[in-house]
N, CA, C and O of each residue as an XYZ file, in Angstrom:
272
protein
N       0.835     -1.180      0.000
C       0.000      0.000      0.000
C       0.885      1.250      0.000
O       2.053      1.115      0.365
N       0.491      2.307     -0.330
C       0.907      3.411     -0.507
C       0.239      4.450     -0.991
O      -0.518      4.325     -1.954
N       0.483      5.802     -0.266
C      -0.088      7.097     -0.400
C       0.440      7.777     -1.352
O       1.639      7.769     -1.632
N      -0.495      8.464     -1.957
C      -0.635      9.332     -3.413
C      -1.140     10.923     -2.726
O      -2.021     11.101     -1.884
N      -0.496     11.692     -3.219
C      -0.951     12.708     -2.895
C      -1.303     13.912     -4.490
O      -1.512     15.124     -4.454
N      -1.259     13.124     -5.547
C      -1.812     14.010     -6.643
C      -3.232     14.684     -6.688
O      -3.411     15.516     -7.578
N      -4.330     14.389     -5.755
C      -5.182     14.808     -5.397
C      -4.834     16.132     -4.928
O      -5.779     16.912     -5.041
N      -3.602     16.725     -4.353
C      -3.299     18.062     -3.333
C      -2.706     18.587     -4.268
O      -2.790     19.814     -4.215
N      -2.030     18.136     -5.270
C      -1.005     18.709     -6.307
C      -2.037     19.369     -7.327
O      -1.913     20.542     -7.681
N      -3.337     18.318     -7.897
C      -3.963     19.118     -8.614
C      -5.300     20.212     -8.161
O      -6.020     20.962     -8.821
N      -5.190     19.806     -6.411
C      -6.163     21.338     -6.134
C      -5.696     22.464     -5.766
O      -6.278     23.449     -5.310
N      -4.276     22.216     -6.055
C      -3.293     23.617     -5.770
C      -3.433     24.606     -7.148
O      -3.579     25.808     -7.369
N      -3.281     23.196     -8.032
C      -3.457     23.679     -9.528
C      -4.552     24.522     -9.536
O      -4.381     25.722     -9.748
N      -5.950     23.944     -9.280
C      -7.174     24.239     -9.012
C      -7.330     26.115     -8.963
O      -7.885     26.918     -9.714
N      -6.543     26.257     -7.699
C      -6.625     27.268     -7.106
C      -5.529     28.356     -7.053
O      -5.147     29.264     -6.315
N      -5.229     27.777     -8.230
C      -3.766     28.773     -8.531
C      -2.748     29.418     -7.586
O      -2.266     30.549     -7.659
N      -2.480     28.266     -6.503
C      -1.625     28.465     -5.065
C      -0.767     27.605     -5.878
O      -1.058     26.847     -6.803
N       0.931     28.032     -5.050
C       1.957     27.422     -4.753
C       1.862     26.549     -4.136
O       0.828     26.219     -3.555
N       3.331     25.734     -4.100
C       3.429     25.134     -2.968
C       4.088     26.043     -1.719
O       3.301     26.085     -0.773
N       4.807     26.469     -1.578
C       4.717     27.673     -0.714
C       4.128     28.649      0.087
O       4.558     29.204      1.099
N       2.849     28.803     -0.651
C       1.709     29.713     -0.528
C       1.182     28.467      0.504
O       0.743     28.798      1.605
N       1.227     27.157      0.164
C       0.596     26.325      0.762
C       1.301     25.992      2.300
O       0.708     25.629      3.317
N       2.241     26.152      2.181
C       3.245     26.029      3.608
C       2.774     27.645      4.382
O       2.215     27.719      5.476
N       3.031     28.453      3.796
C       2.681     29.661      4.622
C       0.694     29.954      5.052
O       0.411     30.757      5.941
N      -0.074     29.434      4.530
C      -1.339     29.754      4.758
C      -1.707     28.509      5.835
O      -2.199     28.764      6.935
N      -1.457     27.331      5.459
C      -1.426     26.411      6.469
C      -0.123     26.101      7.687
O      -0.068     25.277      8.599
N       0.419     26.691      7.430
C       1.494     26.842      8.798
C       2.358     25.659      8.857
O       2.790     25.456      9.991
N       2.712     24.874      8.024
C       3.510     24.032      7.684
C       4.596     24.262      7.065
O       4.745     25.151      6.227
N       5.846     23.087      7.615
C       7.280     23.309      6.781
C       7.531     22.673      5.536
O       7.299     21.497      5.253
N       8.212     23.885      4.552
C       8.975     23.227      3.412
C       9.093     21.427      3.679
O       8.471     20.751      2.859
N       9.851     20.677      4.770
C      10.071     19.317      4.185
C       8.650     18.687      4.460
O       8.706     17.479      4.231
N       7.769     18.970      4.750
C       6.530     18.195      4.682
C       6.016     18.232      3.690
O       5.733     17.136      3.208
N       5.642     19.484      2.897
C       5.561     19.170      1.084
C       6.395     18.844      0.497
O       6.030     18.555     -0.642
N       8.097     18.633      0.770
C       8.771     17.611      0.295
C       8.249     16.355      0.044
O       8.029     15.730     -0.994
N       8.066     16.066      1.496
C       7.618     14.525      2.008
C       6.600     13.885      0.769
O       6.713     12.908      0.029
N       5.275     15.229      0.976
C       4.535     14.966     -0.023
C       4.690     14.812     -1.107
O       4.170     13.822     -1.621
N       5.476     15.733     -1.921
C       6.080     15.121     -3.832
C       6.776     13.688     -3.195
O       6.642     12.841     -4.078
N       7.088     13.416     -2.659
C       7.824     12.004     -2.938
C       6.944     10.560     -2.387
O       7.300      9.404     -2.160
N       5.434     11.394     -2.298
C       4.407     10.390     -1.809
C       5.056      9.953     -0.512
O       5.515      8.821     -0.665
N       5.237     10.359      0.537
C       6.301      9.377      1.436
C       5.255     10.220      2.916
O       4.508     11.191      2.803
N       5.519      9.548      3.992
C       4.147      9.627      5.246
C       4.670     11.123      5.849
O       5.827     11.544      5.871
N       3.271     11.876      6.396
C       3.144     12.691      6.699
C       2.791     13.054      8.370
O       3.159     12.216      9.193
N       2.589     13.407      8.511
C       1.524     12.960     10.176
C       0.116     13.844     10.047
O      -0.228     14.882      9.481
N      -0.371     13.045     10.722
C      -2.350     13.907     10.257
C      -2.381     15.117     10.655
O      -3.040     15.979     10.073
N      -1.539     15.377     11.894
C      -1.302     17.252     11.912
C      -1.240     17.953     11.171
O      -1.798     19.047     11.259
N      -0.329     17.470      9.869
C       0.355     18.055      8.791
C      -1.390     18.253      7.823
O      -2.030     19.213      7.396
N      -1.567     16.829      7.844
C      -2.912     16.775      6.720
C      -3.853     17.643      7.354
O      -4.548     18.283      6.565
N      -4.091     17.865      8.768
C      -5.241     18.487      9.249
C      -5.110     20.084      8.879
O      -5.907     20.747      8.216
N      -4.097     20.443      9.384
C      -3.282     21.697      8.602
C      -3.902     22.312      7.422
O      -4.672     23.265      7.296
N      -3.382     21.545      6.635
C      -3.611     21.682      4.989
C      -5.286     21.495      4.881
O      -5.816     22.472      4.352
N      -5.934     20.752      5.158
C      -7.156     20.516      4.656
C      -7.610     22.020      5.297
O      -7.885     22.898      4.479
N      -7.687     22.312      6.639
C      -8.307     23.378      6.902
C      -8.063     24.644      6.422
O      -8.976     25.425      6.151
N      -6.519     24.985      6.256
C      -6.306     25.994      5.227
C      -6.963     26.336      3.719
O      -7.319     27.383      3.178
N      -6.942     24.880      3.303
C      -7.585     24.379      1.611
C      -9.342     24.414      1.881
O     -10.121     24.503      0.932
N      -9.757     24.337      3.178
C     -11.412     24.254      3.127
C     -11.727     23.199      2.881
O     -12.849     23.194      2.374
N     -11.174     21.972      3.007
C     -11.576     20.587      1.804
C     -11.540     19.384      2.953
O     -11.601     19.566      4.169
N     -11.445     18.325      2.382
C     -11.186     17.045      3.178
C     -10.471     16.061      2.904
O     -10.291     15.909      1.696
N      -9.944     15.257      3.632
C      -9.132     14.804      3.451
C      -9.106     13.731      2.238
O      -7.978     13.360      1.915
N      -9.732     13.416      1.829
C     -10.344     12.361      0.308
C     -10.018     13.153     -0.644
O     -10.035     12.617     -1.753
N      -9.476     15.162     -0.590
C      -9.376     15.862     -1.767
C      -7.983     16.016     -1.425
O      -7.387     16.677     -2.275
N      -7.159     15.569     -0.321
C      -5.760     16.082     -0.647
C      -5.203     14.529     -1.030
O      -4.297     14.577     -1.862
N      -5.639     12.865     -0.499
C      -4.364     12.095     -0.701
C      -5.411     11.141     -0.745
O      -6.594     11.296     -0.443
N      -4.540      9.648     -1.362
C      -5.539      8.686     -1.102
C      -4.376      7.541     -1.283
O      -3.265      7.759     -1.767
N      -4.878      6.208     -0.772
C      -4.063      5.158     -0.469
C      -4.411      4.485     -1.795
O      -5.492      4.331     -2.364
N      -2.943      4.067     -2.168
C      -3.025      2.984     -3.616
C      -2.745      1.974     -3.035
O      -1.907      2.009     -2.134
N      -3.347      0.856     -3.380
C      -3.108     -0.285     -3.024
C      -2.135     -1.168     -4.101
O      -2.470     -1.288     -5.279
N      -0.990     -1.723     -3.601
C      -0.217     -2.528     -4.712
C      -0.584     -3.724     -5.243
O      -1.055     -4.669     -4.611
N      -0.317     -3.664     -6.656
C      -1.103     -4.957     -7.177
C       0.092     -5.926     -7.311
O      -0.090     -7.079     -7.701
């Protein structure tokens, strides 16, 4: 299994935010949207963060792939 986070990548797109913009409005550090481009674990602080900054839920920033 493994987390995808192209769901957050394309509602940034969405909303014509950075990733930056996204660290500073949600109060999060540069290596946690690292973390995120490299699909790699976050802690739900981080996600709770972001969703509330973004207005959204968590099903619109990431979702678990399952390996076939």
């Amino acid at each position: 299994m493994a987390v995808s986070y192209k769901r957050l990548w394309k509602l940034l797109i969405d909303k014509d935010m950075k990733k930056g913009e996204l660290c500073r409005l949600a109060g999060i550090s540069t290596a946690s949207v690292t973390k995120m481009g490299r699909n790699g674990c976050v802690t739900t602080d981080v996600l709770d963060k972001i969703c509330t900054a973004l207005e959204c839920n968590i099903e619109d920033v990431m979702e678990i792939v399952i390996d076939k």
